Short mmCIF file of C-alpha atoms and ligand atoms in Angstrom, two decimals:
data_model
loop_
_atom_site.label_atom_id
_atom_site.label_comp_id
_atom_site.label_asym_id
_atom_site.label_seq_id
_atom_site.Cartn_x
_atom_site.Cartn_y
_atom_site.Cartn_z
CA UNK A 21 1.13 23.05 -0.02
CA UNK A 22 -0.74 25.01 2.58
CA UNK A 23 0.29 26.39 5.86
CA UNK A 24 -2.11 23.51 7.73
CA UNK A 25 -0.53 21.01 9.42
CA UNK A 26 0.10 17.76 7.11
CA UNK A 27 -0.37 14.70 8.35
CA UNK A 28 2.56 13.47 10.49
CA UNK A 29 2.09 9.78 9.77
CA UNK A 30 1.10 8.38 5.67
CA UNK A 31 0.50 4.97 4.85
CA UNK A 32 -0.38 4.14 1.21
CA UNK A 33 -1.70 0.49 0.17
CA UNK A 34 -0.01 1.06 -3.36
CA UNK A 35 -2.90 -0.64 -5.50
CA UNK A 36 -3.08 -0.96 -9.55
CA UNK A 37 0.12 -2.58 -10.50
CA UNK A 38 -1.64 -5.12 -12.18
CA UNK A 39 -4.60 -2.95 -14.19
CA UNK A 40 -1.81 -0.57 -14.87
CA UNK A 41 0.13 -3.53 -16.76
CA UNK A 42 -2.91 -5.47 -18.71
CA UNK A 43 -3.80 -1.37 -19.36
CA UNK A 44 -0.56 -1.41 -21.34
CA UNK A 45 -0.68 -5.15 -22.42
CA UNK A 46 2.56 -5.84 -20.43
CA UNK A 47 3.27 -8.39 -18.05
CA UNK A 48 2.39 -7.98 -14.52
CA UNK A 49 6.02 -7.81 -12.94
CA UNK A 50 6.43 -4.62 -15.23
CA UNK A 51 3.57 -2.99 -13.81
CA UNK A 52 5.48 -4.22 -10.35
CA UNK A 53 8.59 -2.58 -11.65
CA UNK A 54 6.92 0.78 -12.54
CA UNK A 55 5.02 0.96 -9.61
CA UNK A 56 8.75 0.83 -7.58
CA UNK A 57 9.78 3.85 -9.90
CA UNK A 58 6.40 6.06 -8.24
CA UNK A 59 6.87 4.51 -4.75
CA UNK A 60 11.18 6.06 -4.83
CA UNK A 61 9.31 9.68 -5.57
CA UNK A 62 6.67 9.64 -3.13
CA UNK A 63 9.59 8.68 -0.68
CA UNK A 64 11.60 11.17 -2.12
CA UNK A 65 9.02 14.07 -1.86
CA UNK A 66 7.29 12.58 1.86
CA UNK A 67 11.02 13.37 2.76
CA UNK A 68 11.40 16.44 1.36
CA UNK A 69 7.81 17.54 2.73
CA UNK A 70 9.21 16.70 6.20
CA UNK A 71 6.53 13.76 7.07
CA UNK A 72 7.12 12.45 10.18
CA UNK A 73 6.22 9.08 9.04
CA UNK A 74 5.52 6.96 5.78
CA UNK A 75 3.70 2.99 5.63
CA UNK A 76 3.59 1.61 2.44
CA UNK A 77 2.21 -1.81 2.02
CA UNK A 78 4.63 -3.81 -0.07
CA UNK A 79 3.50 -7.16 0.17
CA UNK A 80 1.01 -8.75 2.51
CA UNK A 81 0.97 -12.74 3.94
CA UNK A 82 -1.93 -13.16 1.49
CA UNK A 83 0.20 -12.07 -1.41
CA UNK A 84 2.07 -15.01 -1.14
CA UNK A 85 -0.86 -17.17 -3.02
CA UNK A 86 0.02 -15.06 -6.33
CA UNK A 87 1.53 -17.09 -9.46
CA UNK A 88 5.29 -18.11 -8.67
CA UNK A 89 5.89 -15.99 -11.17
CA UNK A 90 4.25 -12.91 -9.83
CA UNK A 91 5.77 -13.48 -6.44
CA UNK A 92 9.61 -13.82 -7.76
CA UNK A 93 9.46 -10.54 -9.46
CA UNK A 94 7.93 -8.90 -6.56
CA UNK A 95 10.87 -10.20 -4.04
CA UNK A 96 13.14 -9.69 -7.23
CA UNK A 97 12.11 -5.97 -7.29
CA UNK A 98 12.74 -5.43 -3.44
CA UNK A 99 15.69 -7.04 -3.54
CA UNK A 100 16.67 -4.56 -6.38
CA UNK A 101 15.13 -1.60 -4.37
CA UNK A 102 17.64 -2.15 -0.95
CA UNK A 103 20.71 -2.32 -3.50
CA UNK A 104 20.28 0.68 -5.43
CA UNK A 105 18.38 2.79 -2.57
CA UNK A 106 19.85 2.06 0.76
CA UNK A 107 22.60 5.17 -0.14
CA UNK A 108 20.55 7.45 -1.24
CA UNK A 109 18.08 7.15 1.65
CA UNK A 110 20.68 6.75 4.50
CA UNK A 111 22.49 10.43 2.89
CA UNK A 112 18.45 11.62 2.90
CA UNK A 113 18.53 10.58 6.45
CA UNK A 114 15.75 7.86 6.28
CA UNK A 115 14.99 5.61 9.22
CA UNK A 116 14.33 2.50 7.59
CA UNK A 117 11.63 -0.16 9.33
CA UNK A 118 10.09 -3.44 8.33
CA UNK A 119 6.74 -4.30 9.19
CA UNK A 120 6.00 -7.87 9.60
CA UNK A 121 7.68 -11.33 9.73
CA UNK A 122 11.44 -10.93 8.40
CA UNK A 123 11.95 -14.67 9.32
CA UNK A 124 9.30 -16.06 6.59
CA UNK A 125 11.02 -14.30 3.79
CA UNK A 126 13.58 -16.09 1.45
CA UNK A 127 17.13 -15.86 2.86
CA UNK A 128 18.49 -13.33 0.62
CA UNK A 129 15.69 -10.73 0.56
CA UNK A 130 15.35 -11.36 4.76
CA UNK A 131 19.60 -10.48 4.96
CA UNK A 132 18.41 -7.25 2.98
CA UNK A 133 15.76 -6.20 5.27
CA UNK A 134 18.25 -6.86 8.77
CA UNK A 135 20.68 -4.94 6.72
CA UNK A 136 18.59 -1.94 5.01
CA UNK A 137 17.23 -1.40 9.36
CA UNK A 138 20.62 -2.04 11.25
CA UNK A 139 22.25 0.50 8.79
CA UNK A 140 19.41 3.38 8.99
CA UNK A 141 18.27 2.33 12.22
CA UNK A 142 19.66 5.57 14.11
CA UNK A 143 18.79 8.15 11.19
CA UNK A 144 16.29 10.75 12.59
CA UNK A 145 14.90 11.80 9.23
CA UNK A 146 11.76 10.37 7.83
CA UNK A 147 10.68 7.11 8.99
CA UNK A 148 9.98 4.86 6.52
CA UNK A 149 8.14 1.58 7.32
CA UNK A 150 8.13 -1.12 4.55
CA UNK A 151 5.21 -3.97 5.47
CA UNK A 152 6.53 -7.20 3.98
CA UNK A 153 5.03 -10.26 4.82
CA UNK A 154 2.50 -8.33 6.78
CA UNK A 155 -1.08 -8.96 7.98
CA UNK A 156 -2.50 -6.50 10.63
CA UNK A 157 -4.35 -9.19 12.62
CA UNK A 158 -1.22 -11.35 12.75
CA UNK A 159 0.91 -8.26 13.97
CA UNK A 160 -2.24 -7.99 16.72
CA UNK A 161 -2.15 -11.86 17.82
CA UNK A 162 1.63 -11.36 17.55
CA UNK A 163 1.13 -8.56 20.52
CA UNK A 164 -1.05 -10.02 22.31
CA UNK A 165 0.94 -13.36 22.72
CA UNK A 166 3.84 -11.28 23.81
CA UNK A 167 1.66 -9.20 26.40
CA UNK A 168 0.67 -12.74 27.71
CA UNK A 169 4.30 -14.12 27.52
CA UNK A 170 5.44 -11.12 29.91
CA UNK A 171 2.37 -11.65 32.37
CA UNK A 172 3.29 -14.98 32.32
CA UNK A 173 7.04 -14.51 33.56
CA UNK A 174 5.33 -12.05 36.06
CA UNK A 175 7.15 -8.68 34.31
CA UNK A 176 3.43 -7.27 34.20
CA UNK A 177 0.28 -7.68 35.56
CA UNK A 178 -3.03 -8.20 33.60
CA UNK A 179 -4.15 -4.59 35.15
CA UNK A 180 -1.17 -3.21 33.02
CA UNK A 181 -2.53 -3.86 29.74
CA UNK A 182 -3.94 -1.34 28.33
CA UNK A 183 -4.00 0.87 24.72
CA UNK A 184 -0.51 2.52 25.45
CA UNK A 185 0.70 -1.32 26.16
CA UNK A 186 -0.71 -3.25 23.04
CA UNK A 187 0.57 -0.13 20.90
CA UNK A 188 4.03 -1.18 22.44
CA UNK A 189 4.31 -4.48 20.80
CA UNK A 190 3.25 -3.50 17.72
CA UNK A 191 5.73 -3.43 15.14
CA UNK A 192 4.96 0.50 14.78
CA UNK A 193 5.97 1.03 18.49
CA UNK A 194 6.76 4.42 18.78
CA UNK A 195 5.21 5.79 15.82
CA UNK A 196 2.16 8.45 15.67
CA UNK A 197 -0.82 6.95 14.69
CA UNK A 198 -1.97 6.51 11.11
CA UNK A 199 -3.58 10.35 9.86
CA UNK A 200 -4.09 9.80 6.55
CA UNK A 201 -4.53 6.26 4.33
CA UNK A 202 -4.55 6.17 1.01
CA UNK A 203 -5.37 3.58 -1.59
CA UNK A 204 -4.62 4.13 -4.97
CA UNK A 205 -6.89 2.56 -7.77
CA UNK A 206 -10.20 3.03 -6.50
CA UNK A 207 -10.65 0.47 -4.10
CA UNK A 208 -12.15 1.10 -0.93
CA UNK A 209 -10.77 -1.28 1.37
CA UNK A 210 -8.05 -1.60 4.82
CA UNK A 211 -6.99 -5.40 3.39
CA UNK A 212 -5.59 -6.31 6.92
CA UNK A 213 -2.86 -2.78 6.77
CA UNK A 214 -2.32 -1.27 10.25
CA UNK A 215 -5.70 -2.30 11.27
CA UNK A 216 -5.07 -0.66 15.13
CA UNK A 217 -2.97 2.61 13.91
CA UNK A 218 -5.89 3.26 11.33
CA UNK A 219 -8.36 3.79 14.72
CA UNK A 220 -8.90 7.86 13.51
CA UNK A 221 -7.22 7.83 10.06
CA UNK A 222 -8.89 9.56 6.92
CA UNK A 223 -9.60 7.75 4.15
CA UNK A 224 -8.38 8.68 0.67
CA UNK A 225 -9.37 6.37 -2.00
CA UNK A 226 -8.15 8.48 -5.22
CA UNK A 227 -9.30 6.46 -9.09
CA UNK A 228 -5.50 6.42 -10.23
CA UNK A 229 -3.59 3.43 -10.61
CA UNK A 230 -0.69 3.07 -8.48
CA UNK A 231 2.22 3.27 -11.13
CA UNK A 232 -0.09 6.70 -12.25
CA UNK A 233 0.12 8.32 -8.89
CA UNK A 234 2.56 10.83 -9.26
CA UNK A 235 3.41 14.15 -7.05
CA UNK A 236 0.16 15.85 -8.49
CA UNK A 237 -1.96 13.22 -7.11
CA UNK A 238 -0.18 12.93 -3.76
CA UNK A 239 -0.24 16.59 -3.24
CA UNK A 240 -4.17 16.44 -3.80
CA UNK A 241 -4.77 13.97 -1.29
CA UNK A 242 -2.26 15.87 1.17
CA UNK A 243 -4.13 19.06 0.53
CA UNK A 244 -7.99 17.16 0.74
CA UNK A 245 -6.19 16.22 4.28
CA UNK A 246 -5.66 19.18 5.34
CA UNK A 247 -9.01 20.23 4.79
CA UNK A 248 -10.85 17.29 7.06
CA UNK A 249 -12.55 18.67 10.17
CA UNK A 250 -10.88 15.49 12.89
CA UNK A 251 -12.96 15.31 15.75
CA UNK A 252 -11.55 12.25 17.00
CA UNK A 253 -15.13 11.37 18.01
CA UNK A 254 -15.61 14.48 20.19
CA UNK A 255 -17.01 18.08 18.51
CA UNK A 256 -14.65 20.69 17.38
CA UNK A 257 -17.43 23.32 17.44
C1 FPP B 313 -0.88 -4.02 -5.69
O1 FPP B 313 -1.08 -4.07 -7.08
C2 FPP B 313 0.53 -3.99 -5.39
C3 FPP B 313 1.22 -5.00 -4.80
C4 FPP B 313 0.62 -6.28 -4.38
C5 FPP B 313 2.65 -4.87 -4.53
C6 FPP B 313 3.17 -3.48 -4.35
C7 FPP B 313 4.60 -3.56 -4.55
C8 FPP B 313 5.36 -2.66 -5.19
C9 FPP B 313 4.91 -1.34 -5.65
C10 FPP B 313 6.78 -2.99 -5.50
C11 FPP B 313 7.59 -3.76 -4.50
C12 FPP B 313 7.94 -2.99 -3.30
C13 FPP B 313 9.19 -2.60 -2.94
C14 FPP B 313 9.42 -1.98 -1.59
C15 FPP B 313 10.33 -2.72 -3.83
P1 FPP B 313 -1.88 -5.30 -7.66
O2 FPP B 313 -0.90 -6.19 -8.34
O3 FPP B 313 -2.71 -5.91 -6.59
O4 FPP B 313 -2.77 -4.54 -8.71
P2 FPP B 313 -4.17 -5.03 -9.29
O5 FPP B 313 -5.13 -4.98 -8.14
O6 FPP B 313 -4.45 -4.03 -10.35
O7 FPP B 313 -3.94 -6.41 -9.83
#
């Protein structure tokens, strides 16, 4: 990696789980299960790297209209994930965060999530944000209901609402905004992720399936990242 800044906040929509699988003519909560083994290393190594911040989109409100099937391996998987990772990334000094609503997941995977933030909630490593049951325009009617719900209980005034306020009530309150998003398996679209952080993000869409994306491939798209000329729509020259 080069001596150019990297960017200080990642988020990844981890696509191809399912290609990846029919690819190798196994069932879809394999490719699930393989794509968990390649999400632990790019933790891992966005640790090690010293990223500021990581977003990786885990499962959105939409997802929920998979097969029964598809959807009880996937909250089998991050059930599995909290139990044999929570040590490991407390030691690393990861500060765990879930993105989206806790209260809409099953009981057992929801007691996980509480858990996995109230135990790694005051580590000042990495911050890792998990969206589960997420959908960016929710998480912006969410805000906006709760800017209206302190107007209306006269804590703030209409006046006060502004970019720095919205950003407040966003479940990423406090985080940098999104510098680099990438989506694995060549598809070239946002799909509802962080649709506010992602203002003045750059786009990587790299070809490789998401259980294929190894270190190689994330150090590619870190290094193309370092190489964008950001103008934040003013002129660097
Ligand atoms: C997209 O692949 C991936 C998902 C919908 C889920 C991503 C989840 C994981 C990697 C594992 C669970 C997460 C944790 C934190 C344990 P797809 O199935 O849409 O792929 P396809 O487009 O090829 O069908």
């Amino acid at each position: 990696m080069s001596e150019l800044p990297l960017p200080r906040h990642v988020a990844i929509i981890m696509d191809g789980n399912g290609r990846w699988a029919k690819q190798h003519k196994i069932k879809v909560a394999l490719g699930h299960r393989k794509g968990v083994e390649t999400l632990r290393a790019i933790i891992r190594e966005s640790s090690d790297l010293g990223i500021e911040a990581l977003s990786l989109y885990a499962f959105s409100t939409e997802n929920w209209r998979r097969s029964p099937e598809e959807v009880s391996a996937l909250m089998g998987l991050l059930l599995e994930f909290f139990s044999s990772e929570i040590d490991e990334l407390d030691e690393k000094n990861v500060c765990i965060r879930i993105l989206g609503d806790k209260e809409g997941m099953p009981p057992a995977q929801r007691e996980a999530l509480i858990n996995a933030e109230k135990r790694t909630g005051k580590n000042t490593g990495l911050k890792l944000n998990i969206a589960i049951n997420y959908g960016g325009r929710a998480e912006l009617a969410r805000a906006a209901r709760r800017l209206a719900e302190k107007a209306v209980k006269g804590e703030i005034r209409p006046e006060d609402i502004d970019e720095d306020a919205l950003s407040r009530e966003l479940y990423t309150a406090g985080l940098p905004d999104v510098d680099l998003l990438i989506r694995t398996s060549g598809e070239m679209r946002l799909s509802n992720f962080l649709l506010y952080q992602c203002a003045y993000a750059e786009f990587d869409f790299p070809t490789v399936l998401w259980p294929d994306f190894d270190l190689n491939a994330y150090h590619e798209a870190l290094r193309a990242y370092q190489h964008r000329d950001r103008r934040f729509g003013g002129r660097n020259s």
